[in-house]
Rosetta silent file (secondary structure, phi, psi, omega in degrees, C-alpha in Angstrom):
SEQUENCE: XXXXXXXXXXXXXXXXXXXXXXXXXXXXXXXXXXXXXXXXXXXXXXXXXXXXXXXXXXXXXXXXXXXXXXXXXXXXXXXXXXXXXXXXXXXXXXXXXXXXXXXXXXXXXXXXXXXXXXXXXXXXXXXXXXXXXXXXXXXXXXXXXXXXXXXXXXXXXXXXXXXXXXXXXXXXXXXXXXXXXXXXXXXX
SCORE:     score description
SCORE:     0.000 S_00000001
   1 L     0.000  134.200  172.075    0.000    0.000    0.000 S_00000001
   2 L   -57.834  114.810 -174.225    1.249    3.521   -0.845 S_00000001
   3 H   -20.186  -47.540 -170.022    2.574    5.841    1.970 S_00000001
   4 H   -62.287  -43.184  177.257   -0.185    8.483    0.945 S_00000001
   5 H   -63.778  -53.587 -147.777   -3.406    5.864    1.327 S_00000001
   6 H   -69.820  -50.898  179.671   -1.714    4.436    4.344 S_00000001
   7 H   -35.629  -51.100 -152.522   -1.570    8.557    5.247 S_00000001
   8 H   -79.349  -42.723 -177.233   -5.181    9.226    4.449 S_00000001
   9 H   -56.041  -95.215 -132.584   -6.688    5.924    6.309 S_00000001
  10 H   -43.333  -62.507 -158.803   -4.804    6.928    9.350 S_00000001
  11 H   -45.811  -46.276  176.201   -6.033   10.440    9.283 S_00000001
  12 H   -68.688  -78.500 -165.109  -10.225    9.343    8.604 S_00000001
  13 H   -58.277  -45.932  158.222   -9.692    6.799   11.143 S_00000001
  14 H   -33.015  -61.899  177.387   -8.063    9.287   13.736 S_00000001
  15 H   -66.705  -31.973  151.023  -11.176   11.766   13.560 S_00000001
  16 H   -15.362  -91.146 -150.472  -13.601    8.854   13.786 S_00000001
  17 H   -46.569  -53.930  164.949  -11.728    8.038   17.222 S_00000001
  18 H   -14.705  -71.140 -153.747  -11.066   12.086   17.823 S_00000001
  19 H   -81.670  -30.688  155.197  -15.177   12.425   17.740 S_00000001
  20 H   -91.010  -10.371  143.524  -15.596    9.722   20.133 S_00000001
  21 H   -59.688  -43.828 -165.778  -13.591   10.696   22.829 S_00000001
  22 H   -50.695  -54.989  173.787  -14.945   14.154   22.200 S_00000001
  23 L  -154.236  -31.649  176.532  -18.575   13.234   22.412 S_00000001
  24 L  -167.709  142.512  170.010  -19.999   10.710   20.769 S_00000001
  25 L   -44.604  111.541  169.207  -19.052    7.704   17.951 S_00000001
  26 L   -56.436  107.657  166.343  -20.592    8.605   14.407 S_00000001
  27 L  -108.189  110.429 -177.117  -23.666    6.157   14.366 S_00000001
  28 L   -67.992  126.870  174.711  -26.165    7.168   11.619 S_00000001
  29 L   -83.687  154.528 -173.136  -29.661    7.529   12.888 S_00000001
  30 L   -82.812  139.501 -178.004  -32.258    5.873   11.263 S_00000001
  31 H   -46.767  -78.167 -173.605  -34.195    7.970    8.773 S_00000001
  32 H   -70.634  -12.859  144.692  -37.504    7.704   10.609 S_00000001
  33 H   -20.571  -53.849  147.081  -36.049    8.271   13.363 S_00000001
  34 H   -39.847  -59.614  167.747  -35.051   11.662   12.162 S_00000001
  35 H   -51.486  -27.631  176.900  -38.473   12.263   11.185 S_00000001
  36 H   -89.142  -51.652 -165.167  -39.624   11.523   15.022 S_00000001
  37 H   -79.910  -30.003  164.811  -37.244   13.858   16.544 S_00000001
  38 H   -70.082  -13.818 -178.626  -38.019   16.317   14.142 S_00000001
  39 H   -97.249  -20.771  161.025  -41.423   16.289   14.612 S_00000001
  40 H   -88.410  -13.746 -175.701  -40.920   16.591   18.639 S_00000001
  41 L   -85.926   -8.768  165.459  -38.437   19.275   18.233 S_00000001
  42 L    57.971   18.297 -178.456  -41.333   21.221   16.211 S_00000001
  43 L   -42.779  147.028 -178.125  -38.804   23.588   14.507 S_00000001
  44 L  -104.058  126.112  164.333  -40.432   26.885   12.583 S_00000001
  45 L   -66.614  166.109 -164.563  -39.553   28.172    9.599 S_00000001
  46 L    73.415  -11.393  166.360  -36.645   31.031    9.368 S_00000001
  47 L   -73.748  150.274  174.793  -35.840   29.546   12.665 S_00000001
  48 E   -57.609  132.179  170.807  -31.913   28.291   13.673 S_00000001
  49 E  -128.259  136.345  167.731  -31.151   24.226   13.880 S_00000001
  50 E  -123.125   93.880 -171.716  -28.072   23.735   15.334 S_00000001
  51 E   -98.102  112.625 -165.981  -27.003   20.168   14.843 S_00000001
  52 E  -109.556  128.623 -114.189  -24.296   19.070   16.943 S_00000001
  53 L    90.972  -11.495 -134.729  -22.438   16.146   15.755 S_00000001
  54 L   -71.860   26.615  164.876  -24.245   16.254   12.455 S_00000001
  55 L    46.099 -111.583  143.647  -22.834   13.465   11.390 S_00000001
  56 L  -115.464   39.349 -175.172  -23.764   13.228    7.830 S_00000001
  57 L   103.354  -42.698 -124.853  -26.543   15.708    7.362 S_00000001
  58 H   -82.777  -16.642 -173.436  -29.306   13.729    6.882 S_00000001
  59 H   -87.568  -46.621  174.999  -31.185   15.555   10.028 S_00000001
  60 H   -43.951  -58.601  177.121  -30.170   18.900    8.576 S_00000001
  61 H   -67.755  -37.245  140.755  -31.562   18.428    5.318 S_00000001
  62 L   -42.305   -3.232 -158.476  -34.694   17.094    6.757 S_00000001
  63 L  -114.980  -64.872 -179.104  -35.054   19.943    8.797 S_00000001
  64 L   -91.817   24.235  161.859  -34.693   22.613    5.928 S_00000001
  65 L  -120.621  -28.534  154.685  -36.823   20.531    3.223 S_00000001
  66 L   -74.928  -38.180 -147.270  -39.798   20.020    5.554 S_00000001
  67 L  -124.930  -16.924  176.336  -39.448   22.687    7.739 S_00000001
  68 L    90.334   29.093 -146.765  -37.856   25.600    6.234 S_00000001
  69 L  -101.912  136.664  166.434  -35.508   25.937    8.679 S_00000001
  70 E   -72.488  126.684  126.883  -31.660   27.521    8.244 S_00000001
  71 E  -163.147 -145.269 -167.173  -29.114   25.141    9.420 S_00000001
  72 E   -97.655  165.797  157.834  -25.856   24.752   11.146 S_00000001
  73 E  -159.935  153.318 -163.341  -23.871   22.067   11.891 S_00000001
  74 E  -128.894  143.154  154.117  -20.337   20.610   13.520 S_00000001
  75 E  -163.298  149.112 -164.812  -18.735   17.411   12.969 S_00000001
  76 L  -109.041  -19.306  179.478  -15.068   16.656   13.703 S_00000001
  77 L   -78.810  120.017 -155.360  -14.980   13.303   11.924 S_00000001
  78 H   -52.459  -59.388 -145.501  -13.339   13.612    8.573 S_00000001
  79 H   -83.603    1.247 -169.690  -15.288   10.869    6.399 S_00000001
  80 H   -98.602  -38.038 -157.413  -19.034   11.755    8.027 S_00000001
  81 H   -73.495  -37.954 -170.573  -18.245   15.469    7.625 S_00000001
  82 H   -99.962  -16.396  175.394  -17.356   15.069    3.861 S_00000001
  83 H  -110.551   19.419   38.360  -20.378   12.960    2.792 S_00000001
  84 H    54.408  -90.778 -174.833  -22.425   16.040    5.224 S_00000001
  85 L   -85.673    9.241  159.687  -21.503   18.263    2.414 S_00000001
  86 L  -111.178    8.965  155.702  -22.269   15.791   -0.744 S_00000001
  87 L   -81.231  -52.385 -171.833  -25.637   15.562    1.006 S_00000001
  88 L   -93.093   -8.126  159.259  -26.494   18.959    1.210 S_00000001
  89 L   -81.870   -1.189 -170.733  -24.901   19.493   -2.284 S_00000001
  90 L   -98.994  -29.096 -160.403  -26.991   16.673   -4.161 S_00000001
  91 L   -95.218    5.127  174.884  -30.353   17.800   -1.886 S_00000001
  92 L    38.870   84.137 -165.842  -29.387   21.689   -3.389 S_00000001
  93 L  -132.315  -21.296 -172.830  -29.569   22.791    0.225 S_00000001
  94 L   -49.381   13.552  151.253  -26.591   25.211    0.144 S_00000001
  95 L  -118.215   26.364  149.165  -28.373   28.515    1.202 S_00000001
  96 L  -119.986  -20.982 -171.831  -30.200   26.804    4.242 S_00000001
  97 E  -110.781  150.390  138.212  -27.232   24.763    5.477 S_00000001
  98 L  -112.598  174.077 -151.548  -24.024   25.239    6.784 S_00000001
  99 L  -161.407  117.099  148.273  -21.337   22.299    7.711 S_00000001
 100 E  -126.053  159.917 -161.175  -18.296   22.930    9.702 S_00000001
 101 E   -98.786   55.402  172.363  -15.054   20.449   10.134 S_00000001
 102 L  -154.985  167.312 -164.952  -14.846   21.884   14.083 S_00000001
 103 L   -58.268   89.684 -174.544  -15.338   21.132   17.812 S_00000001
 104 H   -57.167  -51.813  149.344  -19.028   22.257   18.680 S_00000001
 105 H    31.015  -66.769 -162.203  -17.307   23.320   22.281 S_00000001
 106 H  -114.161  -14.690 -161.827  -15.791   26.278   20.881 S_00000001
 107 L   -93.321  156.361  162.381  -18.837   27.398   18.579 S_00000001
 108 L  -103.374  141.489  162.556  -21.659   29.675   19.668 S_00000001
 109 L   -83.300   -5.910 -167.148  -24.505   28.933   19.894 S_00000001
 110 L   -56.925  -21.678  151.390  -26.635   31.702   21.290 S_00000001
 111 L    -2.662  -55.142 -166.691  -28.252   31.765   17.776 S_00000001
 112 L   -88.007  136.709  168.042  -30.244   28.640   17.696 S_00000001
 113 L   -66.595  -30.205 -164.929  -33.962   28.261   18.468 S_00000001
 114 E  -146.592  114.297 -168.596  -33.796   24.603   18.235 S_00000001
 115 E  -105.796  137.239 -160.640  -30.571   22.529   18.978 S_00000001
 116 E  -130.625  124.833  153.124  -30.458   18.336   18.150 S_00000001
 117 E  -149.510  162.126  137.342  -27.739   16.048   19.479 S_00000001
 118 L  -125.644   95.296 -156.131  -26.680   12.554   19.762 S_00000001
 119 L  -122.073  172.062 -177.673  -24.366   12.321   21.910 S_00000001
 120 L   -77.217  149.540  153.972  -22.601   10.173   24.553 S_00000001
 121 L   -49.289  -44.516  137.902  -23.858   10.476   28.232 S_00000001
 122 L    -0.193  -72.318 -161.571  -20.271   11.195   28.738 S_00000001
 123 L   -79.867  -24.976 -154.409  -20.419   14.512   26.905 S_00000001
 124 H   -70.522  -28.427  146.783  -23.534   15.776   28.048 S_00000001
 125 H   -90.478   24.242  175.829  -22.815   17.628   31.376 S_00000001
 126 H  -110.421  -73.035  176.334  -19.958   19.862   29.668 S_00000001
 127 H   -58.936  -22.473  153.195  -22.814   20.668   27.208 S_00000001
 128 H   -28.004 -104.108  154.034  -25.319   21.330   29.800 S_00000001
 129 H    -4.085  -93.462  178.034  -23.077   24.426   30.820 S_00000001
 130 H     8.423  -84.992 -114.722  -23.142   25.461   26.988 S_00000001
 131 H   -73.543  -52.695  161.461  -26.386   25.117   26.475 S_00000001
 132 H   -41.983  -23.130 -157.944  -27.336   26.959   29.844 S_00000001
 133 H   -88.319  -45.591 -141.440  -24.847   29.543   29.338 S_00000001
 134 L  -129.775  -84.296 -155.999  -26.118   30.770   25.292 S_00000001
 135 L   -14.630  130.806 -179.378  -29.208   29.460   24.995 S_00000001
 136 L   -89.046 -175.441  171.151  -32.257   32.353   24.993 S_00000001
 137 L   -84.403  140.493 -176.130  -35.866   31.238   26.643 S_00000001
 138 L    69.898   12.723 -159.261  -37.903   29.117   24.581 S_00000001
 139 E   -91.739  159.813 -160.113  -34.938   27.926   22.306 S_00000001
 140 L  -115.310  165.290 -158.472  -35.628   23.638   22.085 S_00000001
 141 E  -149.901   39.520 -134.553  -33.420   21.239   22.938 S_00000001
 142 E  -113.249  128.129  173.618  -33.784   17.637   21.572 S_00000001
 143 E  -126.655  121.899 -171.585  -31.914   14.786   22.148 S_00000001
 144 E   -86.479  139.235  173.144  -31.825   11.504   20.819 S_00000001
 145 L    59.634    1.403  164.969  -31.349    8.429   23.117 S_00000001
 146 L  -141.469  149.823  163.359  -29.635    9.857   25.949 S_00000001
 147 L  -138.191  176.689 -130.613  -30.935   12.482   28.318 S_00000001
 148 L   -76.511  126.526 -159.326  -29.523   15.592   29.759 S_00000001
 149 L   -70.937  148.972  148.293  -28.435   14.960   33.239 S_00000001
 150 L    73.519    4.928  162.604  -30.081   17.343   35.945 S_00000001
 151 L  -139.513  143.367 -178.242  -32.868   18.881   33.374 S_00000001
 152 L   -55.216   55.655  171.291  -36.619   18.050   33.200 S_00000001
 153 L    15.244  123.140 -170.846  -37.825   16.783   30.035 S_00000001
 154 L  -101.568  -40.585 -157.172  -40.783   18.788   28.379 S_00000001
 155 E  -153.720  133.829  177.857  -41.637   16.023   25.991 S_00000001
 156 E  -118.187  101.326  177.976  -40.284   12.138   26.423 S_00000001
 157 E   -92.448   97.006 -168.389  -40.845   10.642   23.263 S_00000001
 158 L  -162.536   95.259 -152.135  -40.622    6.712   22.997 S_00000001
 159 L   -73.253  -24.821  167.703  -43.572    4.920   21.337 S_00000001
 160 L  -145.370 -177.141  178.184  -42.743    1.698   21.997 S_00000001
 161 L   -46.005  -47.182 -166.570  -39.946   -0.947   24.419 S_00000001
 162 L   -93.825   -7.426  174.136  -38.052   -1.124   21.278 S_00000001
 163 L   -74.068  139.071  177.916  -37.737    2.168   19.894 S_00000001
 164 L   -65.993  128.677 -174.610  -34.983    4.971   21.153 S_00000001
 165 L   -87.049  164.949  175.506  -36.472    7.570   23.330 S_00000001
 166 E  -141.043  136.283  164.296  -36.182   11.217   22.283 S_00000001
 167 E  -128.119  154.110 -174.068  -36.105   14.195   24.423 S_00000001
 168 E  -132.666  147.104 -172.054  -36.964   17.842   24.400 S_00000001
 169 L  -133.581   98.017 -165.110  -36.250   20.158   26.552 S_00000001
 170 L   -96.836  116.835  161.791  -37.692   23.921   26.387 S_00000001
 171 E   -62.294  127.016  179.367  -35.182   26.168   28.145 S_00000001
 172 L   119.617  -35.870  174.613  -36.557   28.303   30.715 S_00000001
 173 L   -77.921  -67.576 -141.549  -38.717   25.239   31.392 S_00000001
 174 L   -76.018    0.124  161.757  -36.804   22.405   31.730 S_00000001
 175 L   -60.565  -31.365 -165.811  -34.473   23.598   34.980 S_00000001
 176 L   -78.207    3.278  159.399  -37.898   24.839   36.893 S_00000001
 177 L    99.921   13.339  171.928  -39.060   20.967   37.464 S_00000001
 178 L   -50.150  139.909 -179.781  -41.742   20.665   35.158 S_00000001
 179 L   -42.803  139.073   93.877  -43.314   17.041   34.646 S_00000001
 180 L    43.415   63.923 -173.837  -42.550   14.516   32.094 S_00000001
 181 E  -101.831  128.699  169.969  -45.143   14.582   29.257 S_00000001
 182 E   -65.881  124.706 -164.311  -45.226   11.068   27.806 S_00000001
 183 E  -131.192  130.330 -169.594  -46.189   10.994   23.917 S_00000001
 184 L  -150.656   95.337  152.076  -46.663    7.053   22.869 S_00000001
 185 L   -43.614  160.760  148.223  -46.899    7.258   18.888 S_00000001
 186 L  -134.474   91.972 -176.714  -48.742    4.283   17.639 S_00000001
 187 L   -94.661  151.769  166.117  -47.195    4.420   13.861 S_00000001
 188 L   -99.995    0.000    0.000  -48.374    2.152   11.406 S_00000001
């Protein structure tokens, strides 16, 4: 094998690993799946999605072809990050989306109305702090399959045993102890 491919593997597999220490492994969520968290995070159009993680797009471009929405997104892992942007170029999304190669961490957020992660449990009380810090009142919060230590749920979404719960969390709410509301889809 040639020094450069031997170069190039090394590099793609290093941000893989990079993005899972950081916060979370790239695992591609299942398409409806995407459609159920988008439909509890209730985004408006002209409103901000801030997708953090965004793996390869696929939430984003849902999000601004249903919903009208602009938005942003971070991923650190090289090969998720680059098929990201041959997503939102094939789905001619390039004036509603942006894609950056960097450490959501460092980015601000006070922008977004409606923010999506999947992330490790791990990462999730360093973003806490974030989220608390930038966030405005009434901005959304949705997370698939793990949820945010130390904040209330607004909406628990998880329709059946085998299906991944999703949670949302409306800041300004979900610190003040509000209940739980349980939403049990029954899709066909």
């Amino acid at each position: 094998m040639p020094l450069w491919l031997s170069l190039i593997i090394i590099a793609v597999l290093g941000t893989f690993a990079w993005g899972g220490l950081l916060a979370a492994p790239w695992v591609p969520m299942p398409i409806r799946d995407v459609e159920r968290l988008l439909g509890v995070a209730k985004p408006k159009a002209g409103e901000m999605l801030c997708d953090l993680g965004c793996g390869d797009g696929r939430l984003m471009v849902s999000a601004a072809r249903q919903y009208g929405v602009q938005a942003v997104g971070y991923e650190v892992a090289l090969l998720p990050y680059l098929l990201c942007w041959c997503r939102i170029w094939l789905y001619g999304r390039r004036r509603k989306i942006r894609v950056y190669y960097r450490n959501f961490f460092h980015q601000p957020l006070r922008n977004a109305k409606v923010v999506t992660l999947f992330l490790t449990p791990k990462a999730m009380p360093k973003l806490r702090e974030k989220l608390e810090a930038e966030l405005t009142l009434g901005s959304r919060v949705v997370s698939y399959a793990f949820s945010m230590p130390g904040w209330q749920p607004t909406i628990v979404d998880k329709p059946n045993p085998k299906r991944v719960a999703i949670y949302r969390y409306d800041i300004g709410r979900c610190t003040a102890g509000s209940a739980a509301e349980e939403i049990a889809h029954q899709k066909t």
